[in-house]
Amino acid sequence: MTGPAILPFDEDSIAEAARLVLAGQPVAVPTETVYGLAADATDAEAVARIYAAKGRPSFNPLIVHVPDLAAAERIGVFDAAARALAEAHWPGPLTLVVPLREDSAIAGIVTAGLPSIALRVPAHPAMQALLRATGRPLAAPSANASGSISPTRARHVAKSLAGRIKLVIDGGATSEGIESTIVAATGGPLRLLRRGPVEVDAAEVAGGAIEAPGMMASHYAPSKPLRLDAREAAEGELLIGYGAVRGELFLGNTPVEAAARLFDLLHCADEADAARIAVAPVPGDGLAAAIRDRLRRAAAPRS
């Protein structure tokens, strides 16, 4: 299996990485925590290719990297507590989950349909350079196959994602070596969602609804009953089609297209007049399996 190109961090490699990102392709780039697999957070299909490359088993919210607090505040709503944390720890290994602005232009697949967003201002010069070269917010989970060890060197990325991505920027070993601390500031007391390099005085959350990477639980689901593997709509249903099965709404013909449209179409179906939702079969492995996982969670009975 052909490995990705590994280029040392410099102006030329950042220019090539920016070209790929703006063409809708994910690239691996170091941060101070671990290497991230970065794609344009406003391009749903580009973000779907992150999931395809990682073989991610389900659609969890992704951390969006931005160059500074001003850029973060154009995407999320910061209260006084969130702003104080950002000013104290950014740039650095702290992720803040805040309410998402309606006019943010962030793709729905990034937040997994949630009304909040995970934001971070990284300290590493390579990620900062890529952010400024692209002029885009970058979704960037760890640059490794899902379930494998997080990468702290370029060679870890190349081994884990061989044949799945085109470029790794080599910035040497990461300084922190573990993923960022995640704190939710979405109203009420601060909540610690994931421990990491930054110590924060917040109430630790155990279990509950998923709000950020590293929390495996059911999250966004429509308010209406959802039927899976439907080939036609029953009375009172809105059908979301895929492939040969056409519906009032249509996911597309490939897993990348379907992943990119999934959350937006679930929201559209939830807001439509039909009392129930049906979704066509999405066969296949890899990204298709992740789509089916998300749909099973959305269709699960509420307790």
GROMACS .gro file of C-alpha atoms in nm:
model
  303
    1MET     CA    1   0.000   0.000   0.000
    2THR     CA    2   0.145   0.337  -0.104
    3GLY     CA    3   0.220   0.570   0.183
    4PRO     CA    4   0.150   0.945   0.180
    5ALA     CA    5   0.421   1.195   0.092
    6ILE     CA    6   0.602   1.316   0.403
    7LEU     CA    7   0.734   1.670   0.365
    8PRO     CA    8   0.926   1.870   0.625
    9PHE     CA    9   0.741   2.170   0.766
   10ASP     CA   10   0.833   2.476   0.560
   11GLU     CA   11   0.666   2.732   0.335
   12ASP     CA   12   0.658   2.498   0.034
   13SER     CA   13   0.499   2.207   0.221
   14ILE     CA   14   0.237   2.435   0.376
   15ALA     CA   15   0.156   2.573   0.031
   16GLU     CA   16   0.106   2.220  -0.100
   17ALA     CA   17  -0.104   2.126   0.203
   18ALA     CA   18  -0.318   2.436   0.155
   19ARG     CA   19  -0.369   2.348  -0.212
   20LEU     CA   20  -0.495   2.001  -0.116
   21VAL     CA   21  -0.722   2.133   0.162
   22LEU     CA   22  -0.879   2.391  -0.070
   23ALA     CA   23  -0.934   2.111  -0.323
   24GLY     CA   24  -1.135   1.920  -0.064
   25GLN     CA   25  -0.866   1.673   0.051
   26PRO     CA   26  -0.759   1.608   0.411
   27VAL     CA   27  -0.391   1.639   0.506
   28ALA     CA   28  -0.203   1.543   0.821
   29VAL     CA   29  -0.038   1.823   1.015
   30PRO     CA   30   0.122   1.841   1.360
   31THR     CA   31  -0.029   2.023   1.654
   32GLU     CA   32   0.118   2.048   2.002
   33THR     CA   33  -0.108   1.759   2.115
   34VAL     CA   34  -0.105   1.496   1.839
   35TYR     CA   35  -0.097   1.502   1.458
   36GLY     CA   36  -0.434   1.607   1.318
   37LEU     CA   37  -0.609   1.508   0.995
   38ALA     CA   38  -0.722   1.849   0.873
   39ALA     CA   39  -0.993   1.943   0.623
   40ASP     CA   40  -1.197   2.254   0.545
   41ALA     CA   41  -1.470   2.264   0.812
   42THR     CA   42  -1.704   2.452   0.575
   43ASP     CA   43  -1.684   2.177   0.308
   44ALA     CA   44  -1.905   1.881   0.404
   45GLU     CA   45  -1.757   1.639   0.150
   46ALA     CA   46  -1.402   1.729   0.256
   47VAL     CA   47  -1.493   1.650   0.617
   48ALA     CA   48  -1.658   1.325   0.507
   49ARG     CA   49  -1.321   1.226   0.358
   50ILE     CA   50  -1.170   1.257   0.708
   51TYR     CA   51  -1.413   0.992   0.827
   52ALA     CA   52  -1.343   0.779   0.519
   53ALA     CA   53  -0.966   0.797   0.577
   54LYS     CA   54  -0.993   0.714   0.947
   55GLY     CA   55  -1.252   0.440   0.900
   56ARG     CA   56  -1.431   0.614   1.188
   57PRO     CA   57  -1.705   0.387   1.329
   58SER     CA   58  -1.951   0.667   1.406
   59PHE     CA   59  -2.000   1.037   1.349
   60ASN     CA   60  -1.885   1.221   1.659
   61PRO     CA   61  -1.841   1.598   1.674
   62LEU     CA   62  -1.500   1.712   1.548
   63ILE     CA   63  -1.277   1.982   1.693
   64VAL     CA   64  -1.246   2.286   1.467
   65HIS     CA   65  -0.912   2.465   1.472
   66VAL     CA   66  -0.895   2.841   1.416
   67PRO     CA   67  -0.605   3.087   1.427
   68ASP     CA   68  -0.721   3.308   1.714
   69LEU     CA   69  -1.003   3.397   1.952
   70ALA     CA   70  -1.153   3.649   1.709
   71ALA     CA   71  -1.194   3.373   1.450
   72ALA     CA   72  -1.345   3.144   1.713
   73GLU     CA   73  -1.601   3.409   1.810
   74ARG     CA   74  -1.717   3.430   1.447
   75ILE     CA   75  -1.815   3.063   1.474
   76GLY     CA   76  -1.925   3.013   1.835
   77VAL     CA   77  -2.093   3.215   2.109
   78PHE     CA   78  -1.858   3.281   2.402
   79ASP     CA   79  -1.989   3.380   2.742
   80ALA     CA   80  -1.763   3.545   2.999
   81ALA     CA   81  -1.641   3.213   3.142
   82ALA     CA   82  -1.554   3.074   2.800
   83ARG     CA   83  -1.376   3.392   2.698
   84ALA     CA   84  -1.173   3.395   3.019
   85LEU     CA   85  -1.057   3.037   2.957
   86ALA     CA   86  -0.970   3.116   2.596
   87GLU     CA   87  -0.770   3.423   2.694
   88ALA     CA   88  -0.585   3.223   2.962
   89HIS     CA   89  -0.502   2.911   2.758
   90TRP     CA   90  -0.510   2.994   2.385
   91PRO     CA   91  -0.310   2.923   2.181
   92GLY     CA   92  -0.279   2.588   2.351
   93PRO     CA   93  -0.419   2.239   2.418
   94LEU     CA   94  -0.765   2.345   2.539
   95THR     CA   95  -1.085   2.283   2.341
   96LEU     CA   96  -1.398   2.480   2.429
   97VAL     CA   97  -1.746   2.356   2.342
   98VAL     CA   98  -1.972   2.658   2.293
   99PRO     CA   99  -2.305   2.730   2.120
  100LEU     CA  100  -2.275   2.737   1.740
  101ARG     CA  101  -2.361   3.061   1.559
  102GLU     CA  102  -2.634   3.008   1.300
  103ASP     CA  103  -2.437   3.204   1.039
  104SER     CA  104  -2.109   3.019   1.098
  105ALA     CA  105  -2.103   2.825   0.764
  106ILE     CA  106  -1.963   2.520   0.945
  107ALA     CA  107  -2.079   2.196   0.777
  108GLY     CA  108  -2.337   1.997   0.973
  109ILE     CA  109  -2.121   1.684   0.965
  110VAL     CA  110  -1.860   1.865   1.178
  111THR     CA  111  -2.096   1.913   1.475
  112ALA     CA  112  -2.284   1.585   1.410
  113GLY     CA  113  -2.602   1.791   1.396
  114LEU     CA  114  -2.559   1.945   1.741
  115PRO     CA  115  -2.621   2.315   1.819
  116SER     CA  116  -2.276   2.343   1.979
  117ILE     CA  117  -1.922   2.334   1.841
  118ALA     CA  118  -1.581   2.232   1.974
  119LEU     CA  119  -1.319   2.501   1.903
  120ARG     CA  120  -0.944   2.523   1.963
  121VAL     CA  121  -0.666   2.770   1.883
  122PRO     CA  122  -0.355   2.553   1.839
  123ALA     CA  123  -0.009   2.666   1.940
  124HIS     CA  124   0.190   2.462   1.686
  125PRO     CA  125   0.339   2.678   1.407
  126ALA     CA  126   0.257   2.421   1.136
  127MET     CA  127  -0.115   2.414   1.209
  128GLN     CA  128  -0.115   2.791   1.251
  129ALA     CA  129   0.058   2.829   0.914
  130LEU     CA  130  -0.196   2.600   0.745
  131LEU     CA  131  -0.487   2.790   0.899
  132ARG     CA  132  -0.353   3.118   0.767
  133ALA     CA  133  -0.261   2.974   0.425
  134THR     CA  134  -0.610   2.834   0.369
  135GLY     CA  135  -0.809   3.108   0.540
  136ARG     CA  136  -1.054   2.838   0.652
  137PRO     CA  137  -1.146   2.683   0.986
  138LEU     CA  138  -1.004   2.331   0.988
  139ALA     CA  139  -1.173   2.025   1.135
  140ALA     CA  140  -0.893   1.799   1.255
  141PRO     CA  141  -0.933   1.482   1.460
  142SER     CA  142  -0.624   1.272   1.528
  143ALA     CA  143  -0.451   1.152   1.211
  144ASN     CA  144  -0.478   0.778   1.266
  145ALA     CA  145  -0.708   0.494   1.171
  146SER     CA  146  -0.999   0.481   1.413
  147GLY     CA  147  -0.922   0.270   1.718
  148SER     CA  148  -0.545   0.282   1.675
  149ILE     CA  149  -0.289   0.472   1.882
  150SER     CA  150  -0.292   0.850   1.841
  151PRO     CA  151   0.005   0.971   1.631
  152THR     CA  152   0.279   1.188   1.778
  153ARG     CA  153   0.522   1.164   1.484
  154ALA     CA  154   0.482   1.184   1.105
  155ARG     CA  155   0.584   0.820   1.061
  156HIS     CA  156   0.299   0.713   1.293
  157VAL     CA  157   0.055   0.886   1.057
  158ALA     CA  158   0.212   0.738   0.744
  159LYS     CA  159   0.191   0.386   0.886
  160SER     CA  160  -0.167   0.419   1.010
  161LEU     CA  161  -0.313   0.598   0.705
  162ALA     CA  162  -0.106   0.449   0.422
  163GLY     CA  163  -0.302   0.467   0.097
  164ARG     CA  164  -0.572   0.687   0.250
  165ILE     CA  165  -0.425   1.039   0.239
  166LYS     CA  166  -0.178   1.220   0.015
  167LEU     CA  167   0.036   1.431   0.248
  168VAL     CA  168   0.182   1.446   0.597
  169ILE     CA  169   0.361   1.761   0.718
  170ASP     CA  170   0.653   1.652   0.936
  171GLY     CA  171   0.697   1.886   1.229
  172GLY     CA  172   0.880   1.638   1.449
  173ALA     CA  173   0.748   1.488   1.771
  174THR     CA  174   0.452   1.666   1.930
  175SER     CA  175   0.525   1.838   2.259
  176GLU     CA  176   0.222   1.730   2.463
  177GLY     CA  177   0.159   1.385   2.319
  178ILE     CA  178  -0.203   1.356   2.438
  179GLU     CA  179  -0.526   1.508   2.313
  180SER     CA  180  -0.651   1.846   2.433
  181THR     CA  181  -0.855   1.910   2.744
  182ILE     CA  182  -1.222   1.966   2.650
  183VAL     CA  183  -1.448   2.196   2.851
  184ALA     CA  184  -1.813   2.273   2.774
  185ALA     CA  185  -1.929   2.632   2.822
  186THR     CA  186  -2.283   2.613   2.688
  187GLY     CA  187  -2.465   2.767   2.984
  188GLY     CA  188  -2.453   2.703   3.356
  189PRO     CA  189  -2.137   2.575   3.528
  190LEU     CA  190  -1.835   2.477   3.321
  191ARG     CA  191  -1.819   2.102   3.251
  192LEU     CA  192  -1.504   1.897   3.195
  193LEU     CA  193  -1.572   1.660   2.905
  194ARG     CA  194  -1.220   1.522   2.857
  195ARG     CA  195  -0.906   1.549   3.068
  196GLY     CA  196  -0.590   1.665   2.896
  197PRO     CA  197  -0.281   1.884   2.934
  198VAL     CA  198  -0.469   2.189   3.069
  199GLU     CA  199  -0.609   2.171   3.423
  200VAL     CA  200  -0.944   2.349   3.447
  201ASP     CA  201  -1.167   2.403   3.748
  202ALA     CA  202  -1.485   2.247   3.615
  203ALA     CA  203  -1.729   1.972   3.711
  204GLU     CA  204  -1.629   1.647   3.542
  205VAL     CA  205  -1.899   1.487   3.327
  206ALA     CA  206  -1.937   1.109   3.343
  207GLY     CA  207  -2.147   0.961   3.065
  208GLY     CA  208  -2.451   1.143   2.932
  209ALA     CA  209  -2.517   1.278   2.584
  210ILE     CA  210  -2.225   1.315   2.347
  211GLU     CA  211  -2.098   1.671   2.314
  212ALA     CA  212  -1.740   1.632   2.199
  213PRO     CA  213  -1.480   1.387   2.069
  214GLY     CA  214  -1.407   1.099   2.303
  215MET     CA  215  -1.763   1.066   2.436
  216MET     CA  216  -1.938   0.762   2.288
  217ALA     CA  217  -2.314   0.788   2.339
  218SER     CA  218  -2.627   0.861   2.138
  219HIS     CA  219  -2.662   1.224   2.038
  220TYR     CA  220  -2.856   1.411   1.768
  221ALA     CA  221  -3.169   1.224   1.666
  222PRO     CA  222  -3.483   1.359   1.498
  223SER     CA  223  -3.797   1.405   1.704
  224LYS     CA  224  -3.998   1.180   1.469
  225PRO     CA  225  -3.993   0.800   1.438
  226LEU     CA  226  -3.722   0.686   1.196
  227ARG     CA  227  -3.750   0.365   0.986
  228LEU     CA  228  -3.434   0.219   0.832
  229ASP     CA  229  -3.367   0.022   0.511
  230ALA     CA  230  -3.680   0.155   0.341
  231ARG     CA  231  -3.715   0.117  -0.036
  232GLU     CA  232  -4.031   0.326  -0.060
  233ALA     CA  233  -4.224   0.562   0.164
  234ALA     CA  234  -4.521   0.434   0.362
  235GLU     CA  235  -4.818   0.661   0.423
  236GLY     CA  236  -4.718   0.960   0.634
  237GLU     CA  237  -4.344   0.907   0.580
  238LEU     CA  238  -4.083   1.125   0.416
  239LEU     CA  239  -3.827   0.905   0.238
  240ILE     CA  240  -3.459   0.995   0.233
  241GLY     CA  241  -3.315   0.812  -0.066
  242TYR     CA  242  -2.970   0.674  -0.147
  243GLY     CA  243  -2.829   0.524  -0.463
  244ALA     CA  244  -3.100   0.354  -0.669
  245VAL     CA  245  -3.367   0.438  -0.410
  246ARG     CA  246  -3.498   0.786  -0.477
  247GLY     CA  247  -3.686   0.988  -0.219
  248GLU     CA  248  -3.819   1.332  -0.145
  249LEU     CA  249  -3.470   1.400  -0.007
  250PHE     CA  250  -3.158   1.230  -0.146
  251LEU     CA  251  -2.832   1.142   0.028
  252GLY     CA  252  -2.642   1.081  -0.297
  253ASN     CA  253  -2.479   0.793  -0.479
  254THR     CA  254  -2.159   0.746  -0.275
  255PRO     CA  255  -2.080   0.715   0.096
  256VAL     CA  256  -1.884   1.044   0.088
  257GLU     CA  257  -2.186   1.228  -0.055
  258ALA     CA  258  -2.418   1.058   0.195
  259ALA     CA  259  -2.199   1.139   0.495
  260ALA     CA  260  -2.172   1.500   0.385
  261ARG     CA  261  -2.551   1.540   0.360
  262LEU     CA  262  -2.668   1.313   0.642
  263PHE     CA  263  -2.721   1.557   0.930
  264ASP     CA  264  -2.855   1.838   0.713
  265LEU     CA  265  -3.114   1.604   0.560
  266LEU     CA  266  -3.215   1.462   0.899
  267HIS     CA  267  -3.281   1.819   1.013
  268CYS     CA  268  -3.479   1.891   0.693
  269ALA     CA  269  -3.687   1.577   0.741
  270ASP     CA  270  -3.747   1.662   1.106
  271GLU     CA  271  -3.880   2.005   1.006
  272ALA     CA  272  -4.102   1.873   0.722
  273ASP     CA  273  -4.476   1.810   0.752
  274ALA     CA  274  -4.451   1.428   0.737
  275ALA     CA  275  -4.512   1.251   1.068
  276ARG     CA  276  -4.238   0.992   1.020
  277ILE     CA  277  -3.904   0.952   0.841
  278ALA     CA  278  -3.778   0.660   0.635
  279VAL     CA  279  -3.422   0.613   0.508
  280ALA     CA  280  -3.306   0.393   0.221
  281PRO     CA  281  -3.042   0.122   0.274
  282VAL     CA  282  -2.679   0.241   0.270
  283PRO     CA  283  -2.479  -0.075   0.194
  284GLY     CA  284  -2.104  -0.118   0.217
  285ASP     CA  285  -1.815  -0.108   0.462
  286GLY     CA  286  -1.605   0.177   0.603
  287LEU     CA  287  -1.781   0.510   0.573
  288ALA     CA  288  -2.110   0.342   0.477
  289ALA     CA  289  -2.094   0.143   0.800
  290ALA     CA  290  -2.041   0.465   0.995
  291ILE     CA  291  -2.351   0.613   0.829
  292ARG     CA  292  -2.554   0.307   0.927
  293ASP     CA  293  -2.423   0.334   1.284
  294ARG     CA  294  -2.538   0.696   1.306
  295LEU     CA  295  -2.879   0.607   1.160
  296ARG     CA  296  -2.925   0.320   1.407
  297ARG     CA  297  -2.853   0.561   1.691
  298ALA     CA  298  -3.100   0.812   1.547
  299ALA     CA  299  -3.366   0.542   1.515
  300ALA     CA  300  -3.316   0.398   1.866
  301PRO     CA  301  -3.621   0.426   2.096
  302ARG     CA  302  -3.595   0.707   2.351
  303SER     CA  303  -3.599   0.602   2.714
   0.00000   0.00000   0.00000
